[in-house]
Amino acid sequence: MEYFIQFSKAFFIFNLVMGFMYILTWLERKQSALMQDRIGANRADILGFRLLGLFHPLADAIKLFTKEDFIPPGGNRLLHTLAPFVAMFFALISFAVIPFGGIYSLGGYSVSLQVLDLNVGLLFVFATMSMGIYGFVLAGWSSNNNYALLGSVRAASQMISYEITMGATIIGVLMIYETLNLQEMVLAQGETLWGWIPKWGIFLQPLGFILFATAAMAETKRVPFDIPEGESEIIGYFVEYSGMKFGMFLATDFIETVLAAALITTLFLGGWQVPFLGSDGFFFSGELWVALSSVTVMFLQVSAFLLKVSVLCVFMMLVRWTLPRFRWDHLMRLGWTIMLPLSILNILITALILLWIR
Amino acid sequence: MAIKQVERDLTFRERIYILEILKALRLTARHLFRNLFVHIAHRFGLLRRLRGGVTYQYPEERRPFSPRLRTLHRLTRRQDGSPRCVACMMCETVCPAHCIYIVGGEHPDPQIEKYPVRFDIDLGLCVFCGYCVEACPEDAIRMDTGKLEFSSYSREGLIHDLQELLSRSTTPPKR
Ligand code: SF4
Ligand code: SF4
């Protein structure tokens, strides 16, 4: 039974992420179209049903799978094949520690809706994200192509610079919640400040939220920060990739978008918490409360998590289709001379306030 | 390579960047939600007059043409249905692309001198200049069919003959 619960949680989150990825490829087309007063891809149909173009990702997948898989002569066959798998694996594995629901007692078992209950959950996410860079570096290096190599160097330097900001930003979050375990962090966000403001990260760490969101967007390597790829003019690390291996890099981008959204949700938007919803029902101040069964609460909280992640994904798409790409020196200047000092300032301010409160 | 430095006078508001980003996001989000609203309304058959995008869904929906647009040629007919063309070769002569080929024959009616036995236009060469229409003394050739699709799998398929040209009709320009 233990194994069954564990397996079903992993199954759920894996399919959830893959489903999100599928929808995001559709959303990218449709949302950008609507934002630019276009209509967007709507021609792929199955038996005459078009469903607003929802079959286009399917058609994409068929196209990518049937394309030739080309390995450049002089490239390293093993590493060239391995690179997309490395990139995608580490993006997917990070979801193991993201809590998508609280702790419920179902049929005598206490189920925590988080695949891997790690004490160092947050560090685990950061470790996997840094490991993911290997995929992109290997892709550029094993292609035997100087442009690809330059692209992967850009990817590595960008991701390392922004990871520092990210790391420095979450120190503020850590100081407030005093735990690295993501589930405990979300539980701590269920409390309220002065009785009515939920103790979410965004209210306690507004500056940290903006910095973290920016850095997380930079980690996804999507448009305002897409210098590693530069799909329209400068060439990126996957220039020598074709077929589904190329598709896996694209999928990795979308998975990282979902990951960034899930992380921002978990750290700053209260994870699966619904305001005023406790483990046995809504509880407003004083006499006002609504009792709910455990399963209903679970359903509500998981949906809240999904809703927050979806809204953030839409928001990130909005940013992606609004802002033009940074220039390389602007990107580096933003990362090292603005974001990093601000995040250290954030730590200082948080520390001072905490000292003052205690 | 000389580098040209462009001095920009950015106000403090523009320098901190984040407010300007929010302004840009407001603009794009307004388009997004307006179009989303219009599309949803269309699903329920409402607000048909508003367009949710500037796209024309081409094969099903066509952009309205200007009435003076030069489209595929057609040969006009007399009352009795025979071609109005008298094979005077005016259009063949004036055609800058040399893409009209006419063979004239003697017409049984003594009032009319000749009629075209063959009348071929090679659309692979035609530049749609409309000179043939201008030159014709009999108003026998016109470019008002409103059709623009004439692609073909072979070069021969682009040569349109007398019967084909006669069979076309005009489509009144839609507004
Ligand atoms: S439109 Fe111009 S090029 Fe075409 S057939 Fe007439 S005269 Fe020739
Ligand atoms: S100019 Fe008019 S009448 Fe003369 S050959 Fe051409 S189409 Fe016929």
Coordinates of C-alpha atoms and ligand atoms in Angstrom, one line a residue:
Chain A
M1 CA 0.0 0.0 0.0
E2 CA 2.8 2.4 0.8
Y3 CA 4.3 1.7 -2.6
F4 CA 1.0 2.1 -4.3
I5 CA 0.5 5.5 -2.7
Q6 CA 4.0 6.6 -3.6
F7 CA 3.6 5.3 -7.1
S8 CA 0.2 7.0 -7.7
K9 CA 1.6 10.3 -6.4
A10 CA 4.6 10.1 -8.8
F11 CA 2.2 9.1 -11.6
F12 CA -0.1 12.0 -10.9
I13 CA 2.6 14.7 -10.8
F14 CA 4.4 13.3 -13.9
N15 CA 1.3 13.3 -16.0
L16 CA 0.3 16.6 -14.6
V17 CA 3.6 18.2 -15.7
M18 CA 3.3 16.5 -19.1
G19 CA -0.2 17.7 -19.5
F20 CA 0.9 21.2 -18.6
M21 CA 3.6 21.0 -21.2
Y22 CA 1.1 19.9 -23.8
I23 CA -1.3 22.7 -22.9
L24 CA 1.5 25.3 -22.8
T25 CA 2.6 24.6 -26.4
W26 CA -1.0 25.2 -27.3
L27 CA -1.3 28.2 -25.1
E28 CA 1.9 29.8 -26.5
R29 CA 0.4 29.8 -29.9
K30 CA -3.1 30.9 -28.9
Q31 CA -2.2 33.5 -26.4
S32 CA 0.4 35.1 -28.5
A33 CA -2.1 35.1 -31.4
L34 CA -4.8 36.8 -29.2
M35 CA -2.3 39.3 -27.9
Q36 CA -1.3 40.3 -31.4
D37 CA -4.9 40.4 -32.8
R38 CA -4.4 37.2 -34.7
I39 CA -6.3 33.9 -34.5
G40 CA -3.6 31.3 -34.1
A41 CA -3.1 27.8 -35.1
N42 CA -6.5 26.1 -35.6
R43 CA -6.2 23.9 -38.7
A44 CA -5.2 20.5 -37.3
D45 CA -8.4 18.4 -37.0
I46 CA -9.3 14.9 -36.1
L47 CA -12.5 13.7 -37.9
G48 CA -13.4 17.3 -38.5
F49 CA -13.1 18.4 -34.9
R50 CA -10.6 21.2 -34.5
L51 CA -11.1 22.0 -30.8
L52 CA -9.6 25.5 -31.0
G53 CA -6.3 24.0 -32.3
L54 CA -5.8 21.7 -29.4
F55 CA -4.6 19.0 -31.7
H56 CA -1.6 21.0 -33.0
P57 CA 0.8 19.8 -30.2
L58 CA -0.2 16.2 -31.3
A59 CA 0.6 17.0 -34.9
D60 CA 3.9 18.5 -33.7
A61 CA 4.8 15.4 -31.9
I62 CA 4.1 13.2 -34.9
K63 CA 6.1 15.5 -37.1
L64 CA 9.1 15.5 -34.7
F65 CA 9.0 11.8 -34.2
T66 CA 9.1 11.0 -37.9
K67 CA 11.8 13.5 -38.7
E68 CA 15.4 12.4 -39.4
D69 CA 17.5 12.3 -36.3
F70 CA 20.8 13.7 -37.4
I71 CA 24.0 13.5 -35.5
P72 CA 26.7 15.7 -37.0
P73 CA 29.8 13.9 -38.2
G74 CA 32.6 14.7 -35.8
G75 CA 30.2 15.2 -33.0
N76 CA 30.2 12.9 -30.0
R77 CA 27.4 10.4 -30.6
L78 CA 26.9 9.4 -27.0
L79 CA 26.9 12.9 -25.5
H80 CA 24.9 14.3 -28.4
T81 CA 22.2 11.7 -27.7
L82 CA 22.5 12.0 -23.9
A83 CA 22.3 15.8 -23.7
P84 CA 18.5 16.3 -24.3
F85 CA 17.8 13.5 -21.9
V86 CA 19.9 15.1 -19.2
A87 CA 18.2 18.4 -19.7
M88 CA 14.7 17.0 -19.5
F89 CA 15.4 14.5 -16.7
F90 CA 16.7 17.1 -14.3
A91 CA 13.8 19.5 -15.2
L92 CA 11.3 16.7 -14.4
I93 CA 12.9 15.3 -11.3
S94 CA 12.7 18.7 -9.6
F95 CA 8.9 18.2 -9.3
A96 CA 9.5 15.3 -6.9
V97 CA 9.8 17.7 -3.9
I98 CA 7.1 20.2 -4.9
P99 CA 4.1 19.7 -2.6
F100 CA 0.9 19.8 -4.7
G101 CA -1.4 19.2 -1.7
G102 CA -1.4 19.1 2.0
I103 CA -1.3 16.2 4.4
Y104 CA -4.6 14.2 4.6
S105 CA -5.7 11.1 6.4
L106 CA -7.3 8.9 3.8
G107 CA -8.5 5.4 4.8
G108 CA -6.3 5.2 7.8
Y109 CA -3.2 6.4 6.0
S110 CA -1.6 9.8 6.5
V111 CA -0.9 10.9 2.9
S112 CA 1.3 13.9 2.2
L113 CA 0.8 15.0 -1.4
Q114 CA 4.4 15.4 -2.2
V115 CA 6.4 12.6 -3.9
L116 CA 9.6 13.0 -2.0
D117 CA 9.5 14.4 1.5
L118 CA 13.0 15.7 1.7
N119 CA 14.4 17.8 4.5
V120 CA 16.5 19.7 2.1
G121 CA 13.8 20.0 -0.6
L122 CA 14.7 23.5 -1.6
L123 CA 18.4 22.7 -2.0
F124 CA 17.4 19.6 -4.0
V125 CA 15.5 21.8 -6.5
F126 CA 18.5 24.1 -6.8
A127 CA 20.8 21.2 -7.3
T128 CA 18.7 19.7 -10.0
M129 CA 18.4 23.0 -11.7
S130 CA 22.1 23.5 -11.7
M131 CA 22.6 19.9 -13.0
G132 CA 20.2 20.7 -15.8
I133 CA 22.7 23.1 -17.2
Y134 CA 24.9 20.1 -18.0
G135 CA 22.4 19.1 -20.6
F136 CA 22.7 22.4 -22.4
V137 CA 26.5 22.6 -22.1
L138 CA 26.8 19.0 -23.4
A139 CA 24.5 19.8 -26.3
G140 CA 26.6 22.6 -27.5
W141 CA 29.9 20.8 -26.9
S142 CA 29.1 17.5 -28.5
S143 CA 27.7 19.1 -31.7
N144 CA 31.1 19.9 -33.0
N145 CA 29.8 23.3 -34.1
N146 CA 31.3 26.6 -32.8
Y147 CA 28.0 28.4 -32.9
A148 CA 26.4 25.7 -30.7
L149 CA 29.3 25.9 -28.4
L150 CA 29.0 29.6 -28.0
G151 CA 25.3 29.2 -27.4
S152 CA 25.9 26.7 -24.6
V153 CA 28.5 29.0 -23.1
R154 CA 25.9 31.8 -23.1
A155 CA 23.4 29.4 -21.6
A156 CA 25.8 28.4 -18.8
S157 CA 26.9 31.9 -17.9
Q158 CA 23.3 33.2 -17.9
M159 CA 22.0 30.4 -15.8
I160 CA 24.8 30.6 -13.3
S161 CA 24.5 34.4 -12.9
Y162 CA 20.8 34.2 -12.3
E163 CA 21.0 31.1 -10.0
I164 CA 23.0 33.2 -7.6
T165 CA 20.3 35.8 -7.5
M166 CA 17.7 33.1 -7.0
G167 CA 19.8 31.5 -4.2
A168 CA 20.3 34.8 -2.5
T169 CA 16.6 35.7 -2.7
I170 CA 15.3 32.5 -1.1
I171 CA 17.5 33.1 1.9
G172 CA 15.0 35.7 2.9
V173 CA 12.2 33.2 2.6
L174 CA 14.2 30.7 4.6
M175 CA 14.8 33.2 7.4
I176 CA 11.1 33.7 7.7
Y177 CA 9.8 30.1 7.5
E178 CA 12.9 28.6 9.1
T179 CA 12.8 25.4 7.1
L180 CA 14.1 23.9 3.8
N181 CA 11.3 21.4 3.6
L182 CA 8.9 22.7 1.0
Q183 CA 5.9 21.0 2.6
E184 CA 6.6 22.5 5.9
M185 CA 7.2 25.9 4.2
V186 CA 3.7 25.7 2.7
L187 CA 2.2 24.7 6.0
A188 CA 3.8 27.7 7.6
Q189 CA 2.2 29.9 4.9
G190 CA -1.2 28.7 6.1
E191 CA -1.0 31.0 9.2
T192 CA -2.2 34.5 9.1
L193 CA -0.7 37.8 9.9
W194 CA -2.7 40.0 12.3
G195 CA -5.6 37.6 11.8
W196 CA -6.5 38.3 8.2
I197 CA -3.5 38.6 5.8
P198 CA -2.3 35.1 4.9
K199 CA 1.3 34.6 5.7
W200 CA 2.3 34.1 2.0
G201 CA 5.7 34.9 0.8
I202 CA 4.5 37.6 -1.5
F203 CA 3.2 39.6 1.4
L204 CA 6.2 39.1 3.6
Q205 CA 8.8 39.3 0.9
P206 CA 7.5 41.6 -1.9
L207 CA 11.0 42.5 -3.2
G208 CA 12.1 38.9 -2.9
F209 CA 9.0 37.9 -5.0
I210 CA 9.9 40.2 -7.8
L211 CA 13.5 39.2 -7.8
F212 CA 12.8 35.5 -7.6
A213 CA 10.1 35.7 -10.4
T214 CA 12.6 37.6 -12.7
A215 CA 15.4 35.1 -12.0
A216 CA 13.1 32.2 -12.4
M217 CA 12.0 33.5 -15.8
A218 CA 15.7 33.9 -16.7
E219 CA 16.2 30.2 -15.7
T220 CA 13.5 29.1 -18.2
K221 CA 15.5 30.7 -21.0
R222 CA 12.4 32.1 -22.6
V223 CA 12.1 35.3 -24.5
P224 CA 13.2 38.3 -22.5
F225 CA 16.1 36.1 -21.5
D226 CA 16.4 33.8 -24.5
I227 CA 20.0 34.7 -25.4
P228 CA 21.1 31.1 -25.1
E229 CA 18.6 30.1 -27.8
G230 CA 18.1 33.3 -29.8
E231 CA 15.9 31.3 -32.2
S232 CA 15.4 34.2 -34.6
E233 CA 18.9 35.3 -35.3
I234 CA 21.8 34.3 -33.1
I235 CA 22.1 30.6 -33.0
G236 CA 21.6 28.6 -29.9
Y237 CA 23.1 25.4 -28.5
F238 CA 20.6 23.1 -30.2
V239 CA 21.5 24.2 -33.7
E240 CA 22.7 20.7 -34.6
Y241 CA 19.6 18.9 -33.2
S242 CA 16.7 17.7 -35.2
G243 CA 13.6 15.5 -34.7
M244 CA 12.4 14.6 -31.3
K245 CA 15.8 15.4 -29.6
F246 CA 15.2 19.0 -30.6
G247 CA 11.6 18.6 -29.4
M248 CA 12.9 17.5 -26.1
F249 CA 14.8 20.8 -25.7
L250 CA 11.7 22.7 -26.5
A251 CA 9.7 20.5 -24.1
T252 CA 12.3 21.2 -21.4
D253 CA 11.7 24.9 -21.8
F254 CA 8.1 24.4 -21.2
I255 CA 8.7 22.1 -18.3
E256 CA 11.0 24.6 -16.8
T257 CA 8.3 27.2 -17.2
V258 CA 5.9 25.0 -15.2
L259 CA 8.7 24.4 -12.7
A260 CA 9.3 28.1 -12.2
A261 CA 5.6 28.6 -11.8
A262 CA 5.3 25.8 -9.3
L263 CA 8.3 27.1 -7.3
I264 CA 7.0 30.7 -7.2
T265 CA 3.7 29.3 -6.1
T266 CA 5.2 27.2 -3.4
L267 CA 7.6 29.8 -2.0
F268 CA 5.6 33.0 -2.5
L269 CA 1.9 32.3 -3.2
G270 CA 1.2 29.8 -0.4
G271 CA 1.4 26.6 -2.4
W272 CA -1.8 24.6 -2.1
Q273 CA -3.1 26.9 0.7
V274 CA -6.6 28.4 0.2
P275 CA -7.1 31.4 2.4
F276 CA -9.1 30.5 5.5
L277 CA -9.3 26.8 4.5
G278 CA -8.1 24.6 7.3
S279 CA -7.8 20.8 7.4
D280 CA -11.5 20.4 8.2
G281 CA -13.3 23.3 6.5
F282 CA -13.3 27.0 6.0
F283 CA -12.7 28.9 9.2
F284 CA -13.4 32.6 9.2
S285 CA -13.0 34.7 12.4
G286 CA -15.0 33.8 15.4
E287 CA -18.2 31.8 14.9
L288 CA -18.2 31.8 11.2
W289 CA -17.0 28.4 9.8
V290 CA -18.0 25.8 7.2
A291 CA -17.2 22.2 7.8
L292 CA -15.9 20.1 4.9
S293 CA -14.8 16.5 4.5
S294 CA -11.2 15.6 4.2
V295 CA -11.6 14.6 0.5
T296 CA -13.3 17.9 -0.4
V297 CA -10.5 19.8 1.3
M298 CA -7.9 17.8 -0.6
F299 CA -9.7 18.5 -3.8
L300 CA -10.0 22.2 -3.1
Q301 CA -6.4 22.5 -2.2
V302 CA -5.0 20.6 -5.1
S303 CA -7.1 22.7 -7.4
A304 CA -5.9 25.8 -5.7
F305 CA -2.3 24.8 -6.4
L306 CA -3.1 24.0 -10.1
L307 CA -5.0 27.3 -10.5
K308 CA -2.1 29.3 -9.1
V309 CA 0.4 27.5 -11.3
S310 CA -1.8 28.0 -14.4
V311 CA -2.3 31.7 -13.7
L312 CA 1.5 32.1 -13.3
C313 CA 2.1 30.2 -16.6
V314 CA -0.3 32.5 -18.4
F315 CA 1.5 35.5 -16.8
M316 CA 4.8 34.2 -17.9
M317 CA 3.5 33.8 -21.4
L318 CA 2.3 37.3 -21.2
V319 CA 5.7 38.6 -20.3
R320 CA 7.3 36.4 -23.0
W321 CA 5.2 37.9 -25.7
T322 CA 5.4 41.4 -24.5
L323 CA 9.1 42.2 -23.9
P324 CA 11.9 42.1 -26.5
R325 CA 15.1 40.2 -25.8
F326 CA 17.8 41.7 -23.6
R327 CA 21.1 42.5 -25.1
W328 CA 23.9 40.4 -23.6
D329 CA 25.6 43.1 -21.7
H330 CA 22.3 44.4 -20.4
L331 CA 21.5 40.9 -19.2
M332 CA 24.7 40.6 -17.3
R333 CA 24.5 44.1 -15.9
L334 CA 20.9 43.4 -14.7
G335 CA 22.0 40.1 -13.2
W336 CA 25.1 41.2 -11.4
T337 CA 24.8 44.9 -10.6
I338 CA 21.1 45.2 -10.0
M339 CA 19.5 41.9 -9.0
L340 CA 22.3 40.5 -6.9
P341 CA 22.8 43.7 -4.7
L342 CA 19.0 44.0 -4.4
S343 CA 18.7 40.4 -3.2
I344 CA 21.4 40.9 -0.6
L345 CA 19.6 44.1 0.4
N346 CA 16.5 41.9 0.8
I347 CA 18.4 39.6 3.1
L348 CA 19.6 42.5 5.2
I349 CA 16.1 44.1 5.5
T350 CA 14.6 40.8 6.4
A351 CA 17.2 40.1 9.0
L352 CA 16.7 43.6 10.6
I353 CA 13.0 43.2 10.7
L354 CA 13.2 39.8 12.2
L355 CA 15.7 41.1 14.8
W356 CA 13.3 43.9 15.6
I357 CA 10.3 41.6 16.0
R358 CA 12.0 39.1 18.3
Chain B
M1 CA 34.4 49.5 -36.7
A2 CA 33.3 52.8 -35.3
I3 CA 30.7 52.6 -32.6
K4 CA 28.0 55.2 -32.5
Q5 CA 26.9 56.1 -29.0
V6 CA 23.3 57.0 -28.8
E7 CA 22.5 59.1 -25.7
R8 CA 19.1 58.4 -24.4
D9 CA 17.4 60.8 -22.0
L10 CA 15.6 58.3 -19.8
T11 CA 13.6 59.6 -16.9
F12 CA 14.0 58.0 -13.5
R13 CA 10.7 56.2 -14.0
E14 CA 12.0 54.6 -17.2
R15 CA 15.3 53.8 -15.6
I16 CA 13.9 51.6 -12.9
Y17 CA 12.2 49.7 -15.7
I18 CA 9.7 47.8 -13.8
L19 CA 6.9 50.4 -14.1
E20 CA 7.5 50.5 -17.8
I21 CA 7.2 46.8 -18.0
L22 CA 3.9 46.9 -16.2
K23 CA 2.7 49.5 -18.7
A24 CA 3.6 47.2 -21.6
L25 CA 2.0 44.2 -19.9
R26 CA -1.2 46.3 -19.4
L27 CA -1.3 47.0 -23.1
T28 CA -0.8 43.4 -24.2
A29 CA -3.1 42.0 -21.6
R30 CA -5.8 44.4 -22.7
H31 CA -5.6 43.0 -26.3
L32 CA -5.5 39.5 -24.9
F33 CA -8.6 39.8 -22.8
R34 CA -10.5 41.9 -25.3
N35 CA -10.0 39.3 -28.0
L36 CA -10.7 36.5 -25.6
F37 CA -14.0 38.1 -24.7
V38 CA -14.9 38.7 -28.3
H39 CA -14.1 35.1 -29.2
I40 CA -16.1 33.7 -26.4
A41 CA -19.0 36.0 -27.3
H42 CA -18.8 34.7 -30.9
R43 CA -19.2 31.1 -29.6
F44 CA -22.5 32.1 -28.2
G45 CA -23.5 34.0 -31.4
L46 CA -23.1 37.4 -29.9
L47 CA -21.2 40.5 -31.0
R48 CA -20.8 39.2 -34.5
R49 CA -19.9 42.6 -35.8
L50 CA -16.7 42.8 -33.7
R51 CA -13.7 41.0 -35.1
G52 CA -11.5 39.0 -32.6
G53 CA -8.5 39.4 -34.8
V54 CA -7.3 40.9 -38.1
T55 CA -6.9 37.5 -39.7
Y56 CA -8.9 36.4 -42.7
Q57 CA -9.4 32.7 -42.6
Y58 CA -8.4 32.6 -46.2
P59 CA -10.0 29.7 -48.1
E60 CA -13.3 30.1 -46.3
E61 CA -13.2 33.8 -45.8
R62 CA -11.9 36.2 -48.4
R63 CA -10.6 39.7 -48.1
P64 CA -12.9 42.1 -50.0
F65 CA -11.3 43.1 -53.3
S66 CA -11.2 46.6 -54.7
P67 CA -13.5 46.7 -57.8
R68 CA -10.6 47.9 -60.0
L69 CA -8.3 45.0 -59.0
R70 CA -7.0 43.1 -62.1
T71 CA -7.8 39.5 -61.8
L72 CA -8.0 36.5 -64.2
H73 CA -8.9 37.3 -67.8
R74 CA -12.2 36.4 -69.4
L75 CA -13.4 36.8 -73.0
T76 CA -16.9 38.4 -73.2
R77 CA -19.6 37.1 -75.5
R78 CA -22.1 38.5 -78.0
Q79 CA -25.9 38.2 -77.6
D80 CA -25.8 34.9 -79.4
G81 CA -23.0 33.5 -77.3
S82 CA -20.2 33.6 -79.7
P83 CA -17.0 35.4 -78.6
R84 CA -17.0 39.1 -79.0
C85 CA -13.4 39.1 -80.0
V86 CA -12.7 39.9 -83.7
A87 CA -9.1 38.6 -83.7
C88 CA -7.6 42.0 -84.4
M89 CA -4.4 41.1 -82.6
M90 CA -4.4 44.4 -80.7
C91 CA -3.9 42.7 -77.4
E92 CA -1.4 40.3 -78.7
T93 CA 0.6 43.2 -80.0
V94 CA 0.4 45.4 -76.9
C95 CA 1.1 42.6 -74.5
P96 CA 4.5 43.3 -72.9
A97 CA 5.0 39.7 -71.9
H98 CA 4.1 38.3 -75.3
C99 CA 1.9 35.8 -73.6
I100 CA -1.2 36.0 -75.8
Y101 CA -1.4 33.7 -78.9
I102 CA -4.3 34.2 -81.3
V103 CA -5.2 32.4 -84.6
G104 CA -7.9 34.2 -86.5
G105 CA -10.5 32.6 -88.8
E106 CA -13.0 34.0 -91.3
H107 CA -16.4 34.7 -89.8
P108 CA -19.5 33.5 -91.7
D109 CA -21.2 36.8 -91.0
P110 CA -19.9 39.4 -93.6
Q111 CA -20.5 42.2 -91.0
I112 CA -17.8 40.6 -88.8
E113 CA -14.5 40.1 -90.4
K114 CA -12.8 37.5 -88.2
Y115 CA -13.2 35.4 -85.1
P116 CA -10.5 33.7 -83.0
V117 CA -10.0 30.0 -83.7
R118 CA -7.4 29.8 -81.0
F119 CA -7.0 32.3 -78.1
D120 CA -4.3 31.2 -75.6
I121 CA -3.0 33.2 -72.6
D122 CA 0.1 31.8 -70.9
L123 CA -0.4 32.9 -67.4
G124 CA 3.0 31.7 -66.5
L125 CA 4.3 34.8 -68.4
C126 CA 1.4 37.3 -67.9
V127 CA 2.4 40.2 -65.6
F128 CA -1.3 41.3 -65.0
C129 CA -0.6 44.7 -66.5
G130 CA -4.1 45.0 -68.0
Y131 CA -2.8 46.5 -71.3
C132 CA -4.7 43.9 -73.2
V133 CA -8.0 45.1 -71.7
E134 CA -7.0 48.7 -72.5
A135 CA -6.1 47.9 -76.1
C136 CA -9.2 45.9 -77.0
P137 CA -11.5 47.9 -79.4
E138 CA -14.4 45.5 -78.9
D139 CA -14.5 45.2 -75.1
A140 CA -13.8 41.5 -75.7
I141 CA -11.3 40.9 -73.0
R142 CA -11.7 41.9 -69.4
M143 CA -10.0 41.2 -66.1
D144 CA -12.9 41.3 -63.7
T145 CA -13.4 37.6 -62.7
G146 CA -12.4 38.2 -59.1
K147 CA -10.4 35.0 -59.3
L148 CA -6.7 35.0 -58.4
E149 CA -6.0 31.3 -57.8
F150 CA -4.7 29.6 -60.9
S151 CA -1.8 27.6 -59.7
S152 CA -1.1 24.4 -61.6
Y153 CA 1.2 21.4 -61.3
S154 CA 2.6 21.9 -64.8
R155 CA 3.5 24.8 -67.1
E156 CA 1.0 23.6 -69.7
G157 CA -1.7 23.9 -67.1
L158 CA -1.0 27.6 -66.9
I159 CA -1.9 28.1 -70.6
H160 CA -5.6 29.0 -70.7
D161 CA -7.4 28.5 -74.0
L162 CA -10.4 30.0 -75.7
Q163 CA -13.0 27.8 -74.1
E164 CA -11.7 28.3 -70.6
L165 CA -11.5 32.1 -71.1
L166 CA -15.0 32.2 -72.5
S167 CA -16.5 30.1 -69.7
R168 CA -15.6 32.5 -66.9
S169 CA -18.1 35.0 -65.6
T170 CA -17.6 38.1 -63.7
T171 CA -18.1 38.2 -59.9
P172 CA -19.5 41.5 -58.7
P173 CA -17.0 42.9 -56.2
K174 CA -18.1 42.4 -52.7
R175 CA -18.1 45.2 -50.3
Ligands
SF4_1 S1 -2.4 41.5 -68.6 FE1 -0.6 42.3 -69.7 S2 0.8 40.6 -69.7 FE2 -1.2 39.7 -69.2 S3 -2.0 39.1 -71.1 FE3 -2.8 41.2 -70.8 S4 -1.3 42.5 -71.8 FE4 -0.3 40.5 -71.6
SF4_2 S1 -7.8 43.2 -78.8 FE1 -9.9 42.4 -78.2 S2 -10.8 41.9 -80.2 FE2 -8.6 42.2 -80.6 S3 -7.8 40.1 -80.5 FE3 -7.6 41.0 -78.5 S4 -9.4 40.4 -77.4 FE4 -9.9 40.1 -79.6

